[in-house]
Amino acid sequence: MGFAGKKRVAGSQPTSSAEPALLHWYTGLIRQVLINAYRSHELPLVQQLHGLLQLGDLLIADRGFCSFVHLASLTKAGIHGLLRLHQRVAAGFDPKEANLKGMRKRRVKILGPDDQRVIYCKPKLRPKWISQQEYDALPMELELRELRYLTGRVGFRSQVVVLVTTLLDAEKYPAMELAELYARRWQVEINFRHLKTTLK
């Protein structure tokens, strides 16, 4: 089972109290919850969840998990990612814009007006949550795909959403299908709310 030929689809989502959790997309089963220190980021723990995924699985996560190092770690493990672009990174979809802003990256190919393949470059500084040995083993560049769409739904804060994915084939993985799949990720938030209410 899965999406577009992937074995499984999993959603990774931090709860409001900073516990990253891994859920099976189709069954809703909570596979793992990791307890994190208050007011600390979830990325140092998220790699512990990678071991629960299998080759070819698709991890859907919010923009807090969208970094070169995390995406490169997923790719190295043979896991695909579909994440929202981090709010501090600007995605340039203007074909006339030679140098993309906000991150060390360059455009490879324009797949459509709101769909492009880009090369992300490895950051010069190693994040504290990964060891030097693991960091050195990551590639210097990573080819990814960025796509942009409008939500147009009541209750969604953002009108424009930019996704980053390792699913590069635009014919096999159409942009609209990826957008619809990511939009359904919001159900994870609702499920957590129901769970917390039920368990008080």
Short mmCIF file of C-alpha atoms in Angstrom, two decimals:
data_model
loop_
_atom_site.label_atom_id
_atom_site.label_comp_id
_atom_site.label_asym_id
_atom_site.label_seq_id
_atom_site.Cartn_x
_atom_site.Cartn_y
_atom_site.Cartn_z
CA MET A 1 0.00 0.00 0.00
CA GLY A 2 1.10 3.60 -0.22
CA PHE A 3 1.10 6.64 -2.45
CA ALA A 4 2.26 6.61 -6.06
CA GLY A 5 4.10 3.35 -5.76
CA LYS A 6 5.68 3.95 -2.37
CA LYS A 7 5.43 1.08 0.10
CA ARG A 8 4.08 3.18 2.95
CA VAL A 9 3.41 6.79 3.78
CA ALA A 10 4.17 8.09 7.23
CA GLY A 11 3.47 11.46 8.79
CA SER A 12 5.89 13.04 11.23
CA GLN A 13 4.52 15.84 13.31
CA PRO A 14 5.63 17.62 16.49
CA THR A 15 2.86 18.03 19.05
CA SER A 16 2.37 21.32 20.86
CA SER A 17 4.55 20.13 23.74
CA ALA A 18 7.47 19.29 21.41
CA GLU A 19 7.16 15.52 21.12
CA PRO A 20 7.84 14.35 17.57
CA ALA A 21 5.60 11.45 16.65
CA LEU A 22 5.52 9.04 13.73
CA LEU A 23 2.10 7.97 12.47
CA HIS A 24 1.21 5.45 9.79
CA TRP A 25 -0.61 7.47 7.15
CA TYR A 26 -3.39 5.08 6.18
CA THR A 27 -4.21 3.44 9.51
CA GLY A 28 -3.54 6.39 11.80
CA LEU A 29 -1.52 4.10 14.09
CA ILE A 30 0.96 6.02 16.24
CA ARG A 31 4.21 4.15 15.61
CA GLN A 32 6.41 6.12 17.98
CA VAL A 33 6.40 9.20 20.20
CA LEU A 34 9.66 10.70 21.42
CA ILE A 35 9.71 12.94 24.49
CA ASN A 36 11.70 16.10 23.96
CA ALA A 37 12.86 18.84 26.33
CA TYR A 38 10.51 21.80 26.67
CA ARG A 39 11.15 24.60 24.16
CA SER A 40 13.72 22.62 22.20
CA HIS A 41 13.66 21.65 18.54
CA GLU A 42 12.59 18.19 17.39
CA LEU A 43 15.32 17.68 14.75
CA PRO A 44 17.84 16.18 17.21
CA LEU A 45 15.35 13.35 17.86
CA VAL A 46 13.80 12.89 14.44
CA GLN A 47 16.53 10.60 13.11
CA GLN A 48 15.47 8.06 15.72
CA LEU A 49 12.20 7.79 13.80
CA HIS A 50 13.99 7.00 10.53
CA GLY A 51 14.75 3.50 11.77
CA LEU A 52 11.02 2.72 11.81
CA LEU A 53 10.73 3.48 8.09
CA GLN A 54 11.55 1.13 5.24
CA LEU A 55 13.28 1.62 1.93
CA GLY A 56 10.98 3.57 -0.40
CA ASP A 57 8.68 4.92 2.32
CA LEU A 58 7.49 8.52 2.10
CA LEU A 59 7.83 10.79 5.14
CA ILE A 60 5.44 13.75 5.23
CA ALA A 61 6.43 16.43 7.72
CA ASP A 62 6.01 20.13 8.41
CA ARG A 63 8.54 22.86 7.67
CA GLY A 64 10.34 22.48 10.99
CA PHE A 65 11.93 19.34 9.53
CA CYS A 66 12.84 20.87 6.15
CA SER A 67 16.63 21.24 6.10
CA PHE A 68 19.41 20.08 3.81
CA VAL A 69 20.86 17.79 6.47
CA HIS A 70 17.54 16.11 7.25
CA LEU A 71 16.63 15.64 3.59
CA ALA A 72 20.11 14.32 2.80
CA SER A 73 19.83 11.88 5.73
CA LEU A 74 16.46 10.66 4.44
CA THR A 75 17.83 10.22 0.92
CA LYS A 76 20.86 8.33 2.19
CA ALA A 77 18.52 5.93 4.02
CA GLY A 78 16.43 5.40 0.86
CA ILE A 79 13.43 7.25 2.32
CA HIS A 80 11.51 9.89 0.36
CA GLY A 81 10.39 13.17 1.86
CA LEU A 82 7.53 15.61 1.28
CA LEU A 83 7.95 18.66 3.48
CA ARG A 84 6.86 22.25 3.57
CA LEU A 85 9.62 24.74 2.75
CA HIS A 86 11.05 26.37 5.89
CA GLN A 87 9.68 29.87 6.50
CA ARG A 88 13.17 31.42 6.46
CA VAL A 89 13.89 30.15 2.95
CA ALA A 90 12.54 31.93 -0.12
CA ALA A 91 11.71 29.86 -3.19
CA GLY A 92 12.22 31.73 -6.45
CA PHE A 93 9.86 30.54 -9.18
CA ASP A 94 10.59 33.41 -11.56
CA PRO A 95 12.39 31.87 -14.57
CA LYS A 96 14.34 35.13 -15.01
CA GLU A 97 15.76 34.89 -11.50
CA ALA A 98 19.22 33.41 -11.98
CA ASN A 99 20.25 33.02 -8.34
CA LEU A 100 17.66 31.69 -5.93
CA LYS A 101 17.45 33.54 -2.63
CA GLY A 102 17.45 32.33 0.94
CA MET A 103 19.61 29.22 0.58
CA ARG A 104 22.67 28.05 -1.28
CA LYS A 105 20.85 26.48 -4.21
CA ARG A 106 20.44 26.69 -7.97
CA ARG A 107 17.70 25.82 -10.40
CA VAL A 108 18.16 22.74 -12.58
CA LYS A 109 14.94 22.55 -14.55
CA ILE A 110 11.57 24.29 -14.69
CA LEU A 111 8.83 21.65 -14.70
CA GLY A 112 5.94 24.11 -14.74
CA PRO A 113 5.01 27.63 -13.60
CA ASP A 114 4.98 26.48 -9.96
CA ASP A 115 7.16 23.38 -10.17
CA GLN A 116 10.96 23.23 -10.42
CA ARG A 117 13.95 21.01 -9.75
CA VAL A 118 16.78 22.59 -7.77
CA ILE A 119 20.17 21.69 -6.38
CA TYR A 120 20.59 22.40 -2.66
CA CYS A 121 24.15 22.88 -1.45
CA LYS A 122 25.45 21.52 1.82
CA PRO A 123 25.63 24.18 4.55
CA LYS A 124 29.07 25.18 5.75
CA LEU A 125 28.14 24.84 9.41
CA ARG A 126 27.27 21.45 10.88
CA PRO A 127 24.07 21.39 12.95
CA LYS A 128 24.68 20.41 16.57
CA TRP A 129 22.20 17.53 16.36
CA ILE A 130 24.33 15.50 13.93
CA SER A 131 27.83 14.13 14.53
CA GLN A 132 30.80 15.32 12.49
CA GLN A 133 31.21 11.84 11.01
CA GLU A 134 27.56 11.71 9.90
CA TYR A 135 27.79 15.24 8.53
CA ASP A 136 30.95 14.47 6.55
CA ALA A 137 29.25 11.40 5.01
CA LEU A 138 26.45 13.54 3.51
CA PRO A 139 26.75 14.65 -0.14
CA MET A 140 27.85 18.16 -1.04
CA GLU A 141 24.74 18.68 -3.17
CA LEU A 142 21.22 17.31 -3.20
CA GLU A 143 18.76 17.47 -6.09
CA LEU A 144 15.23 18.25 -4.90
CA ARG A 145 11.93 19.45 -6.28
CA GLU A 146 10.01 22.52 -5.15
CA LEU A 147 6.36 23.12 -5.96
CA ARG A 148 3.96 25.88 -5.03
CA TYR A 149 0.17 25.91 -4.72
CA LEU A 150 -2.70 27.89 -3.23
CA THR A 151 -4.67 26.32 -0.40
CA GLY A 152 -7.88 28.27 -0.90
CA ARG A 153 -9.46 26.52 2.10
CA VAL A 154 -11.19 28.06 5.08
CA GLY A 155 -9.27 27.46 8.29
CA PHE A 156 -5.81 27.31 6.71
CA ARG A 157 -3.56 30.16 7.78
CA SER A 158 -1.42 30.25 4.64
CA GLN A 159 -2.74 30.92 1.19
CA VAL A 160 0.48 29.98 -0.59
CA VAL A 161 2.28 26.73 0.28
CA VAL A 162 5.70 25.72 -1.07
CA LEU A 163 6.69 22.06 -0.77
CA VAL A 164 10.09 20.41 -1.05
CA THR A 165 10.27 16.76 -2.07
CA THR A 166 12.68 14.07 -3.14
CA LEU A 167 10.06 12.79 -5.62
CA LEU A 168 11.61 14.34 -8.72
CA ASP A 169 9.54 12.75 -11.51
CA ALA A 170 6.74 15.21 -12.34
CA GLU A 171 4.89 12.68 -14.51
CA LYS A 172 4.94 9.90 -11.94
CA TYR A 173 4.25 12.28 -9.05
CA PRO A 174 2.02 15.12 -10.35
CA ALA A 175 2.24 18.37 -8.42
CA MET A 176 -1.50 18.47 -7.65
CA GLU A 177 -1.44 14.97 -6.17
CA LEU A 178 1.48 15.89 -3.93
CA ALA A 179 -0.30 19.09 -2.88
CA GLU A 180 -3.47 17.16 -2.03
CA LEU A 181 -1.47 14.58 -0.09
CA TYR A 182 0.33 17.24 1.93
CA ALA A 183 -2.89 19.15 2.59
CA ARG A 184 -4.29 16.02 4.25
CA ARG A 185 -1.41 16.15 6.72
CA TRP A 186 -3.48 18.65 8.72
CA GLN A 187 -5.61 15.69 9.85
CA VAL A 188 -2.63 14.69 12.03
CA GLU A 189 -3.08 17.90 14.05
CA ILE A 190 -6.78 17.16 14.48
CA ASN A 191 -6.08 13.60 15.57
CA PHE A 192 -3.62 14.81 18.20
CA ARG A 193 -6.21 17.28 19.47
CA HIS A 194 -8.81 14.53 19.77
CA LEU A 195 -6.34 12.25 21.55
CA LYS A 196 -5.34 14.90 24.08
CA THR A 197 -8.98 15.79 24.74
CA THR A 198 -9.96 12.13 25.22
CA LEU A 199 -7.03 11.38 27.51
CA LYS A 200 -7.35 14.74 29.27
#
